[in-house]
CSV table of C-alpha atoms in Angstrom, one decimal:
chain,number,residue,atom,x,y,z
A,1,MET,CA,15.3,7.3,7.3
A,2,LEU,CA,18.2,6.8,9.7
A,3,ALA,CA,21.0,5.0,8.2
A,4,ALA,CA,22.0,4.8,4.5
A,5,CYS,CA,23.3,2.2,2.8
A,6,GLY,CA,22.7,1.0,-1.6
A,7,PRO,CA,19.7,-1.3,-1.7
A,8,ALA,CA,20.1,-5.2,-1.4
A,9,PRO,CA,21.7,-6.9,-4.4
A,10,ALA,CA,19.5,-10.0,-6.2
A,11,GLY,CA,20.6,-12.6,-4.6
A,12,SER,CA,18.3,-14.6,-6.2
A,13,PRO,CA,16.4,-14.8,-10.8
A,14,GLY,CA,13.8,-13.1,-10.3
A,15,MET,CA,14.9,-10.5,-7.5
A,16,ALA,CA,13.3,-7.0,-8.3
A,17,GLU,CA,16.1,-4.5,-8.9
A,18,HIS,CA,16.6,-1.3,-8.2
A,19,VAL,CA,16.0,1.8,-10.6
A,20,GLY,CA,15.5,4.3,-8.8
A,21,SER,CA,14.5,6.9,-5.5
A,22,TYR,CA,13.2,10.7,-6.0
A,23,THR,CA,13.1,12.2,-2.4
A,24,TRP,CA,9.1,14.0,-3.0
A,25,GLU,CA,9.3,17.6,-1.1
A,26,GLU,CA,6.3,19.6,-0.8
A,27,SER,CA,5.0,23.1,1.6
A,28,GLY,CA,2.2,22.7,3.9
A,29,LYS,CA,0.4,21.0,7.0
A,30,ALA,CA,-1.3,18.7,5.1
A,31,PHE,CA,2.1,16.8,2.5
A,32,GLY,CA,3.3,12.9,3.9
A,33,GLY,CA,2.3,10.2,5.7
A,34,PHE,CA,1.2,8.9,2.5
A,35,SER,CA,0.3,5.6,2.7
A,36,GLY,CA,-1.6,4.3,-0.2
A,37,LEU,CA,-0.4,4.6,-4.0
A,38,GLU,CA,-2.0,4.0,-7.3
A,39,VAL,CA,-0.2,4.4,-11.3
A,40,ASP,CA,-2.1,4.9,-13.9
A,41,ALA,CA,-1.0,1.6,-16.4
A,42,ASP,CA,2.0,3.3,-17.6
A,43,GLY,CA,4.2,4.7,-15.2
A,44,THR,CA,2.7,8.4,-15.4
A,45,ARG,CA,-0.8,9.3,-13.7
A,46,PHE,CA,-0.9,8.4,-9.8
A,47,THR,CA,-2.5,9.1,-6.9
A,48,ALA,CA,-1.6,8.7,-2.7
A,49,ILE,CA,-3.6,9.2,0.0
A,50,SER,CA,-1.7,10.4,3.0
A,51,ASP,CA,-2.6,8.8,8.1
A,52,ARG,CA,-4.2,11.6,8.4
A,53,GLY,CA,-6.8,11.6,5.6
A,54,GLY,CA,-5.7,13.3,2.3
A,55,ILE,CA,-5.5,12.0,-0.6
A,56,VAL,CA,-3.4,14.0,-4.0
A,57,GLN,CA,-2.9,12.9,-7.2
A,58,GLY,CA,-0.1,14.8,-9.7
A,59,ARG,CA,2.0,13.3,-12.1
A,60,LEU,CA,5.2,11.3,-12.3
A,61,LEU,CA,8.3,12.7,-14.2
A,62,ARG,CA,11.0,10.9,-15.6
A,63,GLU,CA,14.1,11.0,-17.4
A,64,GLY,CA,14.6,7.6,-18.8
A,65,ASP,CA,13.7,4.5,-16.7
A,66,SER,CA,13.5,6.6,-13.6
A,67,ILE,CA,10.8,10.1,-12.0
A,68,ALA,CA,13.0,13.0,-11.4
A,69,GLY,CA,10.4,15.6,-10.6
A,70,VAL,CA,7.2,15.4,-9.5
A,71,GLU,CA,3.4,17.3,-10.3
A,72,ALA,CA,0.8,17.0,-8.0
A,73,GLY,CA,-2.0,18.6,-7.7
A,74,PRO,CA,-3.5,20.3,-3.2
A,75,VAL,CA,-3.5,17.7,-0.6
A,76,ARG,CA,-7.5,17.6,-0.4
A,77,LYS,CA,-9.3,16.1,2.4
A,78,LEU,CA,-11.8,12.4,2.2
A,79,LYS,CA,-15.4,13.6,2.9
A,80,GLY,CA,-16.8,11.0,4.9
A,81,PRO,CA,-21.2,9.7,3.3
A,82,GLU,CA,-22.7,13.0,4.7
A,83,ASN,CA,-19.6,14.8,2.1
A,84,GLU,CA,-19.0,16.2,5.9
A,85,ALA,CA,-15.1,16.5,7.1
A,86,LEU,CA,-13.7,13.1,9.4
A,87,GLY,CA,-13.1,13.6,12.6
A,88,ARG,CA,-9.8,13.2,14.2
A,89,PHE,CA,-10.4,9.4,14.9
A,90,TRP,CA,-11.4,8.9,11.4
A,91,THR,CA,-9.6,9.8,8.7
A,92,ASP,CA,-6.1,6.8,9.8
A,93,ALA,CA,-7.0,6.3,5.9
A,94,GLU,CA,-4.0,2.7,4.8
A,95,GLY,CA,-4.7,1.3,2.1
A,96,LEU,CA,-6.4,2.9,-1.8
A,97,ALA,CA,-7.3,0.9,-5.2
A,98,GLN,CA,-8.8,1.9,-7.8
A,99,GLY,CA,-10.1,0.6,-10.2
A,100,ALA,CA,-11.5,0.3,-13.7
A,101,ASP,CA,-14.4,2.9,-13.5
A,102,GLY,CA,-12.6,5.1,-11.9
A,103,ARG,CA,-13.6,4.3,-8.4
A,104,VAL,CA,-11.1,4.8,-5.3
A,105,PHE,CA,-11.5,2.9,-3.4
A,106,VAL,CA,-10.1,3.7,0.5
A,107,SER,CA,-8.9,1.3,3.8
A,108,PHE,CA,-9.0,2.9,7.7
A,109,GLU,CA,-7.9,1.9,10.4
A,110,GLY,CA,-8.8,3.1,14.4
A,111,LYS,CA,-12.9,3.2,12.7
A,112,HIS,CA,-12.1,0.1,10.6
A,113,ARG,CA,-13.7,-0.3,7.0
A,114,VAL,CA,-13.1,0.4,3.6
A,115,TRP,CA,-15.0,3.2,1.5
A,116,ALA,CA,-15.6,4.0,-1.6
A,117,TYR,CA,-15.5,7.4,-3.4
A,118,ALA,CA,-16.5,7.6,-7.2
A,119,ARG,CA,-14.1,10.9,-8.0
A,120,PRO,CA,-11.7,11.5,-4.6
A,121,ASP,CA,-13.8,14.7,-3.8
A,122,SER,CA,-16.7,13.4,-3.2
A,123,ALA,CA,-18.0,11.9,-0.9
A,124,ALA,CA,-18.1,7.9,0.6
A,125,THR,CA,-20.1,5.4,-0.7
A,126,ASP,CA,-20.0,3.1,3.4
A,127,LEU,CA,-19.1,-0.7,2.1
A,128,PRO,CA,-21.2,-3.3,4.4
A,129,GLN,CA,-18.8,-4.6,7.2
A,130,HIS,CA,-17.5,-8.1,7.3
A,131,PRO,CA,-17.6,-9.3,11.6
A,132,HIS,CA,-14.1,-10.0,12.1
A,133,PHE,CA,-13.0,-6.7,11.5
A,134,ASP,CA,-14.7,-5.1,14.3
A,135,ARG,CA,-12.6,-7.4,16.2
A,136,LEU,CA,-9.5,-6.4,15.0
A,137,GLN,CA,-5.9,-5.2,16.7
A,138,LEU,CA,-6.4,-0.7,16.7
A,139,ASN,CA,-4.2,1.0,14.6
A,140,SER,CA,-3.7,-2.3,12.9
A,141,SER,CA,-6.3,-2.6,11.2
A,142,LEU,CA,-7.1,-3.1,6.8
A,143,GLU,CA,-3.5,-1.7,6.0
A,144,ALA,CA,-4.1,-2.4,2.8
A,145,LEU,CA,-6.4,-2.8,-0.7
A,146,ALA,CA,-6.3,-3.7,-4.1
A,147,ILE,CA,-8.4,-5.1,-6.8
A,148,GLY,CA,-8.1,-8.1,-8.7
A,149,PRO,CA,-8.6,-9.6,-12.5
A,150,ASP,CA,-11.2,-10.0,-11.3
A,151,GLY,CA,-13.0,-6.7,-10.0
A,152,ALA,CA,-13.1,-8.1,-6.2
A,153,LEU,CA,-11.9,-5.9,-4.0
A,154,TYR,CA,-9.2,-7.6,-1.3
A,155,THR,CA,-7.4,-6.7,1.9
A,156,LEU,CA,-5.9,-7.7,5.3
A,157,PRO,CA,-5.1,-6.3,8.3
A,158,GLU,CA,-1.0,-5.1,9.8
A,159,ARG,CA,-1.4,-7.5,12.7
A,160,SER,CA,-2.7,-11.4,12.1
A,161,GLY,CA,-3.0,-11.1,16.6
A,162,ARG,CA,0.5,-13.3,17.1
A,163,LYS,CA,3.4,-14.5,15.2
A,164,LEU,CA,3.0,-17.3,14.4
A,165,LEU,CA,-0.9,-16.8,13.0
A,166,PRO,CA,-1.4,-16.3,9.4
A,167,PHE,CA,-2.6,-12.9,7.7
A,168,PRO,CA,-6.4,-13.5,7.2
A,169,VAL,CA,-7.7,-11.6,3.3
A,170,TYR,CA,-10.7,-10.4,2.7
A,171,ARG,CA,-13.0,-10.4,-0.5
A,172,PHE,CA,-15.1,-8.0,-1.3
A,173,ALA,CA,-17.4,-8.9,-4.0
A,174,GLY,CA,-21.6,-9.5,-5.0
A,175,GLY,CA,-22.0,-6.8,-2.1
A,176,GLU,CA,-20.6,-8.5,0.8
A,177,TRP,CA,-16.5,-9.7,2.9
A,178,THR,CA,-15.5,-13.7,1.9
A,179,TYR,CA,-12.4,-14.5,4.2
A,180,ALA,CA,-10.6,-15.5,1.5
A,181,PHE,CA,-7.5,-17.2,2.0
A,182,ASP,CA,-4.6,-16.0,4.0
A,183,LEU,CA,-1.4,-15.7,4.2
A,184,PRO,CA,1.7,-17.0,5.9
A,185,ARG,CA,3.1,-14.5,7.9
A,186,ARG,CA,7.1,-15.6,7.9
A,187,GLY,CA,10.0,-13.2,9.9
A,188,GLU,CA,9.0,-9.9,11.7
A,189,PHE,CA,7.6,-8.1,8.9
A,190,LEU,CA,4.3,-6.3,8.9
A,191,PRO,CA,1.7,-5.4,5.6
A,192,THR,CA,1.3,-1.6,4.6
A,193,GLY,CA,0.4,-2.1,1.1
A,194,ALA,CA,-0.8,-4.2,-1.9
A,195,ASP,CA,-1.2,-4.8,-5.8
A,196,PHE,CA,-2.8,-7.4,-7.9
A,197,GLY,CA,0.0,-6.2,-10.5
A,198,PRO,CA,-1.0,-6.9,-14.6
A,199,ASP,CA,0.0,-10.5,-14.8
A,200,GLY,CA,-2.3,-12.0,-12.1
A,201,ARG,CA,-0.3,-12.1,-9.5
A,202,LEU,CA,-1.0,-10.2,-5.7
A,203,TYR,CA,1.9,-8.2,-4.7
A,204,LEU,CA,2.1,-7.7,-1.0
A,205,LEU,CA,4.7,-5.2,0.6
A,206,GLU,CA,5.5,-5.4,4.2
A,207,ARG,CA,7.1,-3.6,6.6
A,208,ASP,CA,9.9,-4.1,9.5
A,209,PHE,CA,10.9,-1.5,11.6
A,210,THR,CA,13.9,-2.3,13.2
A,211,GLY,CA,14.2,1.5,15.7
A,212,LEU,CA,17.2,3.2,15.4
A,213,PHE,CA,18.4,2.2,12.5
A,214,GLY,CA,15.6,2.6,9.8
A,215,PHE,CA,13.0,0.0,8.3
A,216,ARG,CA,13.7,-2.7,6.5
A,217,SER,CA,11.3,-3.8,3.4
A,218,ARG,CA,10.5,-6.7,1.6
A,219,VAL,CA,8.1,-7.5,-1.3
A,220,ARG,CA,6.3,-11.2,-2.1
A,221,SER,CA,4.0,-12.0,-4.5
A,222,PHE,CA,1.7,-14.9,-4.9
A,223,ASP,CA,-0.6,-16.5,-7.5
A,224,VAL,CA,-4.1,-16.5,-6.2
A,225,THR,CA,-6.2,-19.6,-6.9
A,226,ASN,CA,-10.1,-20.2,-6.2
A,227,ASP,CA,-8.2,-22.7,-3.6
A,228,GLY,CA,-6.1,-19.7,-2.0
A,229,ILE,CA,-2.4,-19.8,-2.6
A,230,ARG,CA,0.3,-21.2,-4.2
A,231,ASP,CA,3.0,-20.1,-5.4
A,232,GLU,CA,4.7,-17.2,-2.9
A,233,ARG,CA,8.0,-15.2,-3.7
A,234,THR,CA,10.0,-13.4,-2.7
A,235,VAL,CA,11.1,-11.3,-5.1
A,236,LEU,CA,12.2,-7.6,-2.9
A,237,GLU,CA,13.4,-7.9,0.4
A,238,THR,CA,16.2,-4.5,1.9
A,239,ARG,CA,18.9,-4.0,4.4
A,240,VAL,CA,17.9,-1.7,7.0
A,241,GLY,CA,17.8,1.9,6.2
A,242,THR,CA,17.5,1.2,2.0
A,243,HIS,CA,14.7,3.0,2.1
A,244,ASP,CA,12.1,5.0,4.3
A,245,ASN,CA,9.0,3.7,5.7
A,246,LEU,CA,7.5,2.1,2.2
A,247,GLU,CA,3.4,2.0,2.4
A,248,GLY,CA,2.6,2.2,-1.2
A,249,LEU,CA,2.4,-0.1,-3.3
A,250,SER,CA,1.6,0.0,-6.9
A,251,VAL,CA,2.4,-3.6,-9.3
A,252,TRP,CA,2.8,-2.2,-13.4
A,253,ARG,CA,4.6,-3.4,-16.6
A,254,ASP,CA,6.8,-0.7,-18.8
A,255,ALA,CA,7.5,-0.1,-21.9
A,256,GLY,CA,10.1,-2.8,-21.6
A,257,GLY,CA,8.0,-6.1,-20.9
A,258,ALA,CA,9.2,-5.9,-17.3
A,259,ILE,CA,6.8,-5.8,-14.2
A,260,ARG,CA,7.6,-2.5,-12.3
A,261,LEU,CA,6.6,-2.0,-8.2
A,262,THR,CA,6.5,1.9,-7.7
A,263,MET,CA,6.4,3.2,-3.8
A,264,ILE,CA,6.0,5.5,-1.5
A,265,SER,CA,7.1,5.9,2.3
A,266,ASP,CA,5.2,7.4,4.9
A,267,ASP,CA,7.7,9.7,6.2
A,268,ASN,CA,5.1,10.4,10.3
A,269,PHE,CA,5.3,14.0,9.0
A,270,ARG,CA,8.3,14.0,10.9
A,271,PRO,CA,11.3,15.7,9.3
A,272,PHE,CA,14.0,13.1,10.5
A,273,GLN,CA,11.7,11.5,8.0
A,274,VAL,CA,11.6,11.6,4.5
A,275,THR,CA,8.6,10.9,1.3
A,276,GLU,CA,10.1,9.2,-1.0
A,277,PHE,CA,9.2,7.5,-4.6
A,278,VAL,CA,11.0,4.3,-4.9
A,279,GLU,CA,11.3,1.5,-8.0
A,280,TYR,CA,12.3,-1.7,-8.6
A,281,ARG,CA,11.3,-3.3,-12.1
A,282,LEU,CA,11.5,-8.1,-11.6
A,283,PRO,CA,13.5,-8.6,-15.1
A,284,PRO,CA,11.0,-9.2,-18.4
């Protein structure tokens, strides 16, 4: 994070309010680079993945509304379908989703694919490919992953190919991927994470890297219907440098009935960036 200023104030009714931020520090070469996040229904247990093929699980310690500490196990390496260690170009895990049955789904860029894990330490199951996946840009492919209220899996790439093109969203159900719908591209922001909230809406975390001054973050939400999307809302947009490189998003409902957006930053394993949990709340 190269600039420092407060969160952007809520500009209109329905905009998210900043609850708190917590910088998470651990030793070890495997710690950092977190690009995907899942938090359980009460905001306590979490799973995170890193873009070096790591996965970690732990607990968020809270004082009142805010995160005040983290207890976590070691960062373990994800494995391939033959229970093998992942090679250099196979480790770039970006999107994370967890099913009601406990299965973990991970999307990767580099080698564009989605794998399923019965447990974080188990061998991967390779999901079928959509024909479009092979055409996606290098280092800009399956960035976000989410499970819908119907149990279907949704993913989208970081880049659409051109600034005026919408982002394609793919849906996995019944053993195959289909082209589900498009999400409109607004300005310079690019997707980094997604989740369906307890309200059934799709929440999309986006980032704009401005260079020397750092990052801006935005969250939009959509009502997903059988005919596509409707009711697009921008619920969060921060000023440059408010937070580090937010990439993982998990959406849940707190004890007060408010939708909570919990996010984690990817420090890119660089000493001048930080790993932080950031939380915002939407008024009930």
